[in-house]
Amino acid sequence: MCVGIKSEEPLTDRNQLVFEKPSDSQFGTAKQKRRNNEERKEKAKDAARNRRTEESDYFEELEKLLPVTGPPPSSQQTTLDKTSVIRLSVAHLKTQDVLQNGIPTPMVKEEIFPEIDLFSCLDGFSLILSNNGDVIYVSDNVSRYIGLTQVELLGQDFSDYVHPCDHNQLKVLTPGKSVGSEDEVVEIFVRVKCTVTERGRMINLKQASYKPLKISGKARRMKENEVGGVTGTVFLGSARCVVEREVMVDNQIGVF
């Protein structure tokens, strides 16, 4: 015996299904959402563009305040990149800190001789190194001896330009000293990269050879400062070239 259930509503055929069209209000809402998204994207792009422009203006103003002459001659850029501006700014602030807190004011009469180039009287270039070996200051005439410019060296790790076998010698320049201790006279001989050939032709850093330098000066402990600044032992001295001379390197006598 078959039992069936009678349906009051007939089943609708699949091919006869009718889809309801979206109303005009739904179309308008979708368009409004797309329009709002596009507006937000444009506002974000404008904000990012304004931020980059403002940032570039700040870096240009900061570069004008730096006591440097711009990018090195080997660079194809007309202005310093942002990383270099930050590196040089930090090095300049450290130099000011060393001058104010690390070097006592001389008890002599201050006289100005604008016609005299003081570094021309020095057989080498001036050099200040931090406790970590960073170049806090190097005089502008450094390019006369090793080809590398002041802009290239300031704020960089000096060991990057020294022969690997002479890295241990650099530690002699900044020995561990206690606060208030007397200055210690230090002197080392190291080989430093030189980007100028014997004929005066400039080469890039990858092709650079090594040139022997005598670095001598004083190791001085910086005063503790509550507001930060340069800490630890710094090296204050000069470097000059050594030609055909016996020097002591790694406790072995040799000729460069």
Tab-separated table of C-alpha atoms in Angstrom:
chain	number	residue	atom	x	y	z
A	1	MET	CA	0.000	0.000	0.000
A	2	CYS	CA	1.493	3.343	-1.016
A	3	VAL	CA	1.009	6.368	1.117
A	4	GLY	CA	1.671	9.787	-0.395
A	5	ILE	CA	1.690	13.304	0.906
A	6	LYS	CA	-0.195	15.869	-1.013
A	7	SER	CA	1.505	19.192	-1.355
A	8	GLU	CA	-0.632	22.230	-1.632
A	9	GLU	CA	2.102	24.163	-3.523
A	10	PRO	CA	3.558	22.640	-6.670
A	11	LEU	CA	7.339	22.142	-6.822
A	12	THR	CA	9.078	24.755	-8.914
A	13	ASP	CA	11.215	23.571	-11.781
A	14	ARG	CA	14.933	24.492	-11.579
A	15	ASN	CA	14.779	26.182	-14.948
A	16	GLN	CA	11.845	28.267	-13.796
A	17	LEU	CA	13.609	29.812	-10.767
A	18	VAL	CA	13.345	33.584	-10.762
A	19	PHE	CA	16.179	35.672	-9.223
A	20	GLU	CA	15.269	38.936	-7.646
A	21	LYS	CA	17.062	41.928	-9.131
A	22	PRO	CA	18.920	44.197	-6.693
A	23	SER	CA	17.179	47.429	-6.083
A	24	ASP	CA	18.515	50.831	-7.073
A	25	SER	CA	19.289	51.578	-3.427
A	26	GLN	CA	21.581	48.544	-3.234
A	27	PHE	CA	23.427	49.655	-6.384
A	28	GLY	CA	23.832	53.111	-4.891
A	29	THR	CA	25.261	51.726	-1.640
A	30	ALA	CA	27.894	49.664	-3.498
A	31	LYS	CA	28.954	52.650	-5.578
A	32	GLN	CA	29.204	54.790	-2.472
A	33	LYS	CA	31.458	52.211	-0.785
A	34	ARG	CA	33.761	52.101	-3.807
A	35	ARG	CA	33.865	55.881	-3.912
A	36	ASN	CA	34.729	56.068	-0.217
A	37	ASN	CA	37.528	53.507	-0.638
A	38	GLU	CA	39.010	55.468	-3.536
A	39	GLU	CA	38.838	58.686	-1.542
A	40	ARG	CA	40.594	57.079	1.416
A	41	LYS	CA	43.337	55.762	-0.876
A	42	GLU	CA	43.850	59.189	-2.416
A	43	LYS	CA	44.015	60.821	1.027
A	44	ALA	CA	46.582	58.227	2.147
A	45	LYS	CA	48.691	58.877	-0.968
A	46	ASP	CA	48.527	62.642	-0.451
A	47	ALA	CA	49.492	62.274	3.220
A	48	ALA	CA	52.465	60.048	2.328
A	49	ARG	CA	53.541	62.459	-0.418
A	50	ASN	CA	53.368	65.427	1.948
A	51	ARG	CA	55.283	63.503	4.597
A	52	ARG	CA	58.084	62.647	2.156
A	53	THR	CA	58.266	66.248	0.975
A	54	GLU	CA	58.423	67.567	4.521
A	55	GLU	CA	61.043	64.964	5.437
A	56	SER	CA	63.192	65.923	2.444
A	57	ASP	CA	62.974	69.603	3.435
A	58	TYR	CA	64.153	68.766	6.956
A	59	PHE	CA	67.117	66.761	5.631
A	60	GLU	CA	68.070	69.580	3.247
A	61	GLU	CA	68.070	72.059	6.136
A	62	LEU	CA	70.107	69.645	8.265
A	63	GLU	CA	72.639	69.132	5.469
A	64	LYS	CA	73.164	72.898	5.194
A	65	LEU	CA	74.045	73.009	8.900
A	66	LEU	CA	76.744	70.343	8.601
A	67	PRO	CA	80.365	71.591	8.455
A	68	VAL	CA	81.182	69.407	5.443
A	69	THR	CA	81.611	70.102	1.759
A	70	GLY	CA	79.096	67.599	0.382
A	71	PRO	CA	79.452	64.126	-1.128
A	72	PRO	CA	82.922	62.795	-2.011
A	73	PRO	CA	84.223	63.328	-5.563
A	74	SER	CA	83.904	59.600	-6.296
A	75	SER	CA	80.140	59.817	-5.755
A	76	GLN	CA	77.831	60.652	-8.649
A	77	GLN	CA	75.308	62.290	-6.325
A	78	THR	CA	75.087	66.054	-6.006
A	79	THR	CA	73.730	65.914	-2.450
A	80	LEU	CA	74.246	63.645	0.526
A	81	ASP	CA	71.826	60.766	1.017
A	82	LYS	CA	69.710	60.666	4.174
A	83	THR	CA	71.810	57.951	5.818
A	84	SER	CA	74.980	60.004	5.353
A	85	VAL	CA	73.294	63.127	6.716
A	86	ILE	CA	72.324	61.255	9.898
A	87	ARG	CA	75.798	59.692	10.221
A	88	LEU	CA	77.563	63.039	9.804
A	89	SER	CA	75.144	64.769	12.183
A	90	VAL	CA	75.843	62.229	14.934
A	91	ALA	CA	79.597	62.551	14.350
A	92	HIS	CA	79.349	66.351	14.569
A	93	LEU	CA	77.413	66.161	17.852
A	94	LYS	CA	80.032	63.786	19.285
A	95	THR	CA	82.798	66.177	18.195
A	96	GLN	CA	81.120	69.057	20.007
A	97	ASP	CA	80.765	66.885	23.112
A	98	VAL	CA	84.468	65.982	23.065
A	99	LEU	CA	85.448	69.632	22.611
A	100	GLN	CA	83.279	70.756	25.520
A	101	ASN	CA	83.830	67.911	27.981
A	102	GLY	CA	87.020	66.176	26.855
A	103	ILE	CA	89.410	68.995	26.047
A	104	PRO	CA	90.202	71.603	28.726
A	105	THR	CA	90.086	75.250	27.736
A	106	PRO	CA	93.645	76.436	27.048
A	107	MET	CA	94.895	79.275	29.209
A	108	VAL	CA	96.325	81.209	26.268
A	109	LYS	CA	95.333	84.276	24.364
A	110	GLU	CA	93.045	83.507	21.454
A	111	GLU	CA	94.330	84.904	18.191
A	112	ILE	CA	92.973	84.393	14.708
A	113	PHE	CA	95.209	84.099	11.682
A	114	PRO	CA	92.871	83.577	8.714
A	115	GLU	CA	95.728	83.492	6.223
A	116	ILE	CA	97.414	80.488	7.896
A	117	ASP	CA	96.319	76.928	7.199
A	118	LEU	CA	97.069	75.154	10.473
A	119	PHE	CA	96.813	71.671	8.954
A	120	SER	CA	99.461	72.577	6.371
A	121	CYS	CA	101.876	72.862	9.303
A	122	LEU	CA	101.026	69.322	10.407
A	123	ASP	CA	102.781	66.395	8.772
A	124	GLY	CA	99.608	64.324	8.749
A	125	PHE	CA	95.948	64.635	9.697
A	126	SER	CA	94.091	64.994	12.991
A	127	LEU	CA	92.078	62.023	14.264
A	128	ILE	CA	89.654	61.388	17.138
A	129	LEU	CA	88.337	57.872	17.786
A	130	SER	CA	85.621	56.741	20.176
A	131	ASN	CA	85.849	53.841	22.599
A	132	ASN	CA	84.206	51.637	19.944
A	133	GLY	CA	86.633	52.692	17.218
A	134	ASP	CA	84.246	55.024	15.387
A	135	VAL	CA	85.719	58.100	13.727
A	136	ILE	CA	84.408	61.022	15.761
A	137	TYR	CA	86.504	63.546	13.879
A	138	VAL	CA	89.077	63.583	11.118
A	139	SER	CA	90.543	66.714	9.578
A	140	ASP	CA	89.697	67.730	6.040
A	141	ASN	CA	93.281	67.217	4.809
A	142	VAL	CA	93.005	63.427	5.271
A	143	SER	CA	92.414	63.028	1.522
A	144	ARG	CA	95.906	64.408	0.898
A	145	TYR	CA	97.428	61.334	2.555
A	146	ILE	CA	95.105	58.373	1.932
A	147	GLY	CA	92.684	59.633	-0.718
A	148	LEU	CA	89.600	59.018	1.442
A	149	THR	CA	87.637	62.152	2.245
A	150	GLN	CA	86.345	63.516	5.522
A	151	VAL	CA	82.747	62.769	4.488
A	152	GLU	CA	83.588	59.130	3.809
A	153	LEU	CA	85.298	58.550	7.180
A	154	LEU	CA	83.236	60.511	9.714
A	155	GLY	CA	81.020	58.234	11.785
A	156	GLN	CA	82.472	55.068	10.254
A	157	ASP	CA	84.267	52.244	12.023
A	158	PHE	CA	87.963	52.962	11.504
A	159	SER	CA	88.778	49.244	11.510
A	160	ASP	CA	86.898	48.905	8.204
A	161	TYR	CA	89.775	50.768	6.550
A	162	VAL	CA	92.615	49.098	8.463
A	163	HIS	CA	94.365	45.894	7.404
A	164	PRO	CA	92.779	42.876	9.202
A	165	CYS	CA	96.137	41.856	10.655
A	166	ASP	CA	96.423	45.263	12.377
A	167	HIS	CA	93.018	45.306	14.087
A	168	ASN	CA	94.532	44.298	17.426
A	169	GLN	CA	96.764	47.363	17.277
A	170	LEU	CA	93.716	49.633	17.272
A	171	LYS	CA	92.778	48.453	20.769
A	172	VAL	CA	95.967	50.093	22.058
A	173	LEU	CA	94.523	53.514	21.170
A	174	THR	CA	91.555	53.231	23.558
A	175	PRO	CA	92.653	51.214	26.623
A	176	GLY	CA	90.349	50.729	29.586
A	177	LYS	CA	90.836	53.662	31.938
A	178	SER	CA	89.078	54.702	35.139
A	179	VAL	CA	87.362	58.051	35.570
A	180	GLY	CA	89.800	60.766	36.600
A	181	SER	CA	92.910	58.849	35.521
A	182	GLU	CA	95.785	60.569	33.760
A	183	ASP	CA	96.085	60.610	29.982
A	184	GLU	CA	98.113	57.817	28.463
A	185	VAL	CA	100.448	58.382	25.533
A	186	VAL	CA	99.847	55.770	22.826
A	187	GLU	CA	101.441	55.050	19.488
A	188	ILE	CA	100.851	52.361	16.872
A	189	PHE	CA	101.759	51.536	13.278
A	190	VAL	CA	98.963	50.235	11.072
A	191	ARG	CA	98.201	49.790	7.398
A	192	VAL	CA	95.249	51.854	6.152
A	193	LYS	CA	93.471	51.713	2.813
A	194	CYS	CA	94.611	54.339	0.335
A	195	THR	CA	92.596	55.272	-2.767
A	196	VAL	CA	95.292	57.340	-4.443
A	197	THR	CA	98.131	55.730	-6.365
A	198	GLU	CA	101.779	56.782	-6.377
A	199	ARG	CA	101.117	58.627	-9.640
A	200	GLY	CA	98.250	60.540	-8.077
A	201	ARG	CA	95.425	58.666	-9.813
A	202	MET	CA	92.260	58.097	-7.780
A	203	ILE	CA	90.856	54.561	-7.571
A	204	ASN	CA	87.793	53.088	-5.879
A	205	LEU	CA	87.829	51.548	-2.425
A	206	LYS	CA	87.728	47.959	-3.709
A	207	GLN	CA	90.959	48.506	-5.653
A	208	ALA	CA	92.642	50.421	-2.832
A	209	SER	CA	96.036	49.338	-1.547
A	210	TYR	CA	97.307	49.683	2.029
A	211	LYS	CA	99.507	52.514	3.207
A	212	PRO	CA	101.491	52.436	6.484
A	213	LEU	CA	100.556	55.117	8.997
A	214	LYS	CA	101.938	56.101	12.350
A	215	ILE	CA	99.082	57.017	14.707
A	216	SER	CA	100.117	58.705	17.933
A	217	GLY	CA	98.408	60.773	20.584
A	218	LYS	CA	96.704	60.456	23.950
A	219	ALA	CA	94.074	58.119	25.339
A	220	ARG	CA	91.727	60.157	27.519
A	221	ARG	CA	88.864	59.041	29.717
A	222	MET	CA	85.747	61.142	29.146
A	223	LYS	CA	83.874	62.556	32.126
A	224	GLU	CA	80.629	60.890	33.076
A	225	ASN	CA	77.645	62.897	31.892
A	226	GLU	CA	74.101	62.464	33.160
A	227	VAL	CA	72.546	63.583	29.875
A	228	GLY	CA	74.477	61.138	27.697
A	229	GLY	CA	77.147	61.936	25.138
A	230	VAL	CA	80.514	60.349	24.446
A	231	THR	CA	81.591	57.949	27.198
A	232	GLY	CA	84.593	55.745	27.883
A	233	THR	CA	88.107	56.275	26.562
A	234	VAL	CA	88.674	58.321	23.421
A	235	PHE	CA	91.809	58.737	21.327
A	236	LEU	CA	93.008	62.245	20.523
A	237	GLY	CA	95.932	62.474	18.163
A	238	SER	CA	97.206	62.513	14.625
A	239	ALA	CA	98.282	60.158	11.881
A	240	ARG	CA	101.099	60.525	9.400
A	241	CYS	CA	102.542	58.425	6.629
A	242	VAL	CA	105.544	56.155	7.145
A	243	VAL	CA	107.888	55.463	4.235
A	244	GLU	CA	110.752	52.932	4.244
A	245	ARG	CA	110.921	52.616	7.983
A	246	GLU	CA	111.062	49.671	10.318
A	247	VAL	CA	107.983	49.489	12.510
A	248	MET	CA	106.640	47.122	15.118
A	249	VAL	CA	103.495	45.247	14.084
A	250	ASP	CA	102.137	42.344	16.134
A	251	ASN	CA	105.475	42.133	18.025
A	252	GLN	CA	107.344	41.465	14.780
A	253	ILE	CA	109.741	43.882	13.137
A	254	GLY	CA	109.233	44.333	9.448
A	255	VAL	CA	109.383	46.866	6.647
A	256	PHE	CA	106.225	47.998	4.831
